[in-house]
Coordinates of C-alpha atoms in Angstrom, one line a residue:
Chain A
K1 CA -0.1 0.1 0.1
A2 CA 1.2 3.4 -0.7
G3 CA 2.1 5.9 2.1
V4 CA 0.7 9.3 2.5
T5 CA 2.2 11.5 0.1
Q6 CA 2.7 15.4 0.4
T7 CA 2.9 17.7 -2.4
P8 CA 5.2 20.2 -2.4
R9 CA 8.2 18.5 -0.6
Y10 CA 9.7 22.2 -0.7
L11 CA 8.4 25.8 -0.7
I12 CA 10.1 28.9 -1.0
K13 CA 7.3 32.3 -0.4
T14 CA 7.5 35.9 0.6
R15 CA 6.1 37.7 3.3
G16 CA 2.4 38.4 2.6
Q17 CA 1.8 35.4 0.2
Q18 CA -0.3 32.8 0.7
V19 CA 0.4 28.9 0.3
T20 CA -1.6 25.7 -0.1
L21 CA -0.3 22.4 0.8
S22 CA -1.7 19.0 -0.5
C23 CA -1.7 15.5 1.4
S24 CA -3.4 12.2 -0.1
P25 CA -3.9 9.9 2.7
I26 CA -3.2 6.0 2.6
S27 CA -6.2 4.3 0.6
G28 CA -8.9 3.6 3.1
H29 CA -7.7 6.0 5.5
R30 CA -10.9 8.5 6.1
S31 CA -9.1 10.6 8.9
V32 CA -6.3 13.1 7.9
S33 CA -4.5 15.3 10.3
W34 CA -1.9 18.2 10.2
Y35 CA 0.9 19.3 12.1
Q36 CA 3.0 22.1 12.3
Q37 CA 6.9 21.6 13.6
T38 CA 9.2 24.0 14.1
P39 CA 12.4 24.1 16.2
G40 CA 11.0 26.1 18.9
Q41 CA 7.8 25.0 19.3
G42 CA 7.8 21.6 18.7
L43 CA 4.9 19.4 17.1
Q44 CA 1.8 21.4 17.1
F45 CA -1.7 20.1 16.0
L46 CA -3.1 22.2 13.3
F47 CA -6.7 20.0 12.5
E48 CA -8.3 17.2 11.9
Y49 CA -10.3 16.4 9.1
F50 CA -12.7 12.8 9.0
S51 CA -15.7 13.0 6.1
E52 CA -14.9 15.9 5.2
T53 CA -15.6 17.4 8.3
Q54 CA -13.3 18.9 10.7
R55 CA -13.9 17.5 14.0
N56 CA -11.0 19.3 15.8
K57 CA -8.7 22.4 15.1
G58 CA -5.7 23.3 16.8
N59 CA -4.9 26.9 18.5
F60 CA -3.6 28.7 15.5
P61 CA -5.0 31.7 13.9
G62 CA -7.6 32.0 11.5
R63 CA -4.9 32.5 8.6
F64 CA -4.6 28.8 9.0
S65 CA -7.3 26.6 7.2
G66 CA -8.3 23.3 5.5
R67 CA -10.2 21.0 3.9
Q68 CA -10.8 17.6 3.2
F69 CA -12.6 16.3 -0.2
S70 CA -14.6 13.3 -1.0
N71 CA -12.1 11.3 -2.0
S72 CA -10.2 11.8 1.6
R73 CA -7.7 14.0 -0.2
S74 CA -6.6 17.3 2.0
E75 CA -5.6 20.5 1.5
M76 CA -4.3 23.1 4.1
N77 CA -4.1 27.0 3.3
V78 CA -1.8 29.7 4.9
S79 CA -2.9 33.1 4.0
T80 CA -0.4 36.8 4.7
L81 CA 2.4 34.2 5.3
E82 CA 4.5 35.6 8.2
L83 CA 8.4 34.7 9.1
G84 CA 7.1 32.7 12.0
D85 CA 4.9 30.3 9.4
S86 CA 8.3 28.8 8.5
A87 CA 8.1 25.2 9.3
L88 CA 7.8 21.4 8.7
Y89 CA 4.1 20.5 8.0
L90 CA 3.2 17.2 8.6
C91 CA 0.2 15.4 7.4
A92 CA -0.9 12.1 8.9
S93 CA -3.7 9.7 8.0
S94 CA -5.2 7.4 10.2
L95 CA -7.7 4.2 10.4
E96 CA -9.7 3.7 13.7
V97 CA -8.9 0.6 15.1
L98 CA -11.2 -0.4 18.2
G99 CA -11.1 3.2 19.5
A100 CA -7.2 3.8 18.3
Y101 CA -6.3 5.8 15.9
E102 CA -2.7 4.8 14.7
Q103 CA -1.7 7.9 12.3
Y104 CA 0.8 7.3 9.9
F105 CA 2.8 10.6 8.7
G106 CA 3.8 11.8 5.3
P107 CA 7.3 13.2 4.6
G108 CA 6.1 16.7 5.1
T109 CA 6.4 19.7 3.5
R110 CA 9.1 22.2 3.9
L111 CA 8.0 26.0 4.1
T112 CA 10.4 28.6 4.1
V113 CA 9.0 32.1 4.5
T114 CA 11.1 34.9 3.5
Chain B
S1 CA 1.2 23.4 24.6
Q2 CA 2.5 20.0 24.8
Q3 CA 1.0 16.8 26.7
G4 CA 4.5 15.1 27.4
E5 CA 7.6 15.5 28.0
E6 CA 10.6 13.3 27.2
D7 CA 13.6 12.5 29.3
P8 CA 16.2 12.8 28.3
Q9 CA 16.6 15.1 25.8
A10 CA 19.7 13.6 24.1
L11 CA 21.4 10.2 24.6
S12 CA 24.6 8.6 23.2
I13 CA 25.1 5.5 23.4
Q14 CA 27.6 2.7 21.3
E15 CA 26.6 0.3 19.0
G16 CA 25.1 -2.5 20.4
E17 CA 23.9 -1.0 23.7
N18 CA 20.5 -0.6 25.0
A19 CA 18.7 2.7 25.0
T20 CA 16.0 3.6 27.0
M21 CA 13.6 7.1 27.0
N22 CA 10.7 7.8 29.2
C23 CA 7.8 9.9 28.3
S24 CA 5.5 11.7 30.9
Y25 CA 2.3 13.4 30.2
K26 CA -0.5 15.4 32.4
T27 CA -4.0 14.5 31.8
S28 CA -5.4 10.9 31.4
I29 CA -5.3 9.2 28.0
N30 CA -6.5 7.0 25.3
N31 CA -3.4 5.6 24.2
L32 CA 0.0 6.1 23.7
Q33 CA 1.6 6.2 20.3
W34 CA 6.0 6.3 19.8
Y35 CA 7.1 7.9 16.7
R36 CA 10.8 8.1 15.1
Q37 CA 12.4 10.7 13.2
N38 CA 14.9 11.0 11.3
S39 CA 16.8 14.1 10.3
G40 CA 13.7 16.7 9.5
R41 CA 11.8 14.1 7.7
G42 CA 8.2 12.4 8.2
L43 CA 7.5 10.6 11.5
V44 CA 7.7 6.6 11.5
H45 CA 5.0 5.0 13.7
L46 CA 6.6 2.5 16.2
I47 CA 4.1 1.3 18.7
L48 CA 0.9 2.3 19.8
I49 CA -0.1 1.0 23.7
R50 CA -3.4 1.2 24.8
S51 CA -4.8 2.9 28.5
N52 CA -5.1 -0.7 29.6
E53 CA -2.2 -2.4 28.2
R54 CA 1.1 -2.4 30.5
E55 CA 3.8 -3.6 27.9
K56 CA 4.4 -4.1 24.6
H57 CA 7.1 -5.8 22.4
S58 CA 7.7 -4.8 18.5
G59 CA 11.2 -6.5 16.9
R60 CA 13.8 -4.7 19.3
L61 CA 11.3 -2.5 20.8
R62 CA 9.6 -2.6 24.3
V63 CA 7.2 -0.2 25.2
T64 CA 5.8 0.1 28.9
L65 CA 3.1 2.3 30.3
D66 CA 2.2 3.0 33.9
T67 CA -1.2 5.0 34.0
S68 CA -0.8 5.4 37.7
K69 CA 2.4 7.7 36.7
K70 CA 1.2 8.9 34.0
S71 CA 4.7 7.7 32.3
S72 CA 5.5 5.4 29.9
S73 CA 9.2 4.0 28.7
L74 CA 10.6 3.2 25.0
L75 CA 13.5 0.5 25.3
I76 CA 15.2 0.3 22.4
T77 CA 17.6 -2.9 22.5
A78 CA 21.1 -3.7 20.5
S79 CA 20.9 -0.2 19.4
R80 CA 22.0 0.2 15.7
A81 CA 23.3 3.2 13.8
A82 CA 20.6 3.0 11.9
D83 CA 18.7 4.1 14.9
T84 CA 20.0 7.6 15.5
A85 CA 17.0 9.7 15.3
S86 CA 14.5 11.5 17.3
Y87 CA 12.1 10.0 19.2
F88 CA 8.7 11.3 20.1
C89 CA 5.7 9.9 22.1
A90 CA 2.3 11.0 21.5
T91 CA -0.7 10.6 23.5
D92 CA -4.5 11.1 22.9
V93 CA -7.4 11.6 24.6
P94 CA -11.1 10.1 23.6
N95 CA -13.0 11.8 21.1
D96 CA -10.4 14.9 20.5
Y97 CA -8.8 13.1 17.3
K98 CA -5.6 14.8 17.9
L99 CA -2.2 13.6 19.1
S100 CA -0.3 15.5 21.8
F101 CA 3.5 15.2 21.2
G102 CA 6.5 15.5 23.8
A103 CA 9.5 17.5 22.7
G104 CA 11.4 14.3 21.9
T105 CA 14.7 12.6 22.5
T106 CA 17.4 12.7 20.3
V107 CA 19.6 9.4 20.2
T108 CA 23.0 9.0 18.8
V109 CA 24.1 5.4 17.9
R110 CA 27.9 5.3 17.9
A111 CA 29.5 2.7 15.8

């Protein structure tokens, strides 16, 4: 089975621009989550989607948004980029097994804001 | 804020030795998972232990969970150079649909 794929892998943007990141989950997985990883804050939860519905959202400003499509693929968007948005953005897909969600991560998108 | 904290922050061992790292968390959990990350890449799922389990094994990995102390440990036996990575614990609570990660333990295995 193919793993979680994320595109693009690397991205350089300028302050004030917006960016869209894409994630394709493992086939059959209906839950997709997004995380931001920075050296200072570590791994922080952004949001989680299941069957196109956002079930939880982390403590991030409204500039961060996401959505999930009917085929479970997901996108996240960051508008009005700031230098502090430079990070590794990780997507994870999961399948519930007896109340437990094992999350499988993609390789991440490295975003640099200049 | 992060739910878990790993200890130690960094660990350097000789190939063939065992590596032990600990994770403490603050609130009651549903499950605890351990992940490995190599040099800024994606996270690799290692093992999941449920709150009603005390110990789990997977190959050279052994995980324990003590819910009374709100802590878990990950033991890697007979370490190899390829085990050099950062290791993270992550917890979840019922119906929250998110993982809360610790800051991680960086393990260096010397040849």
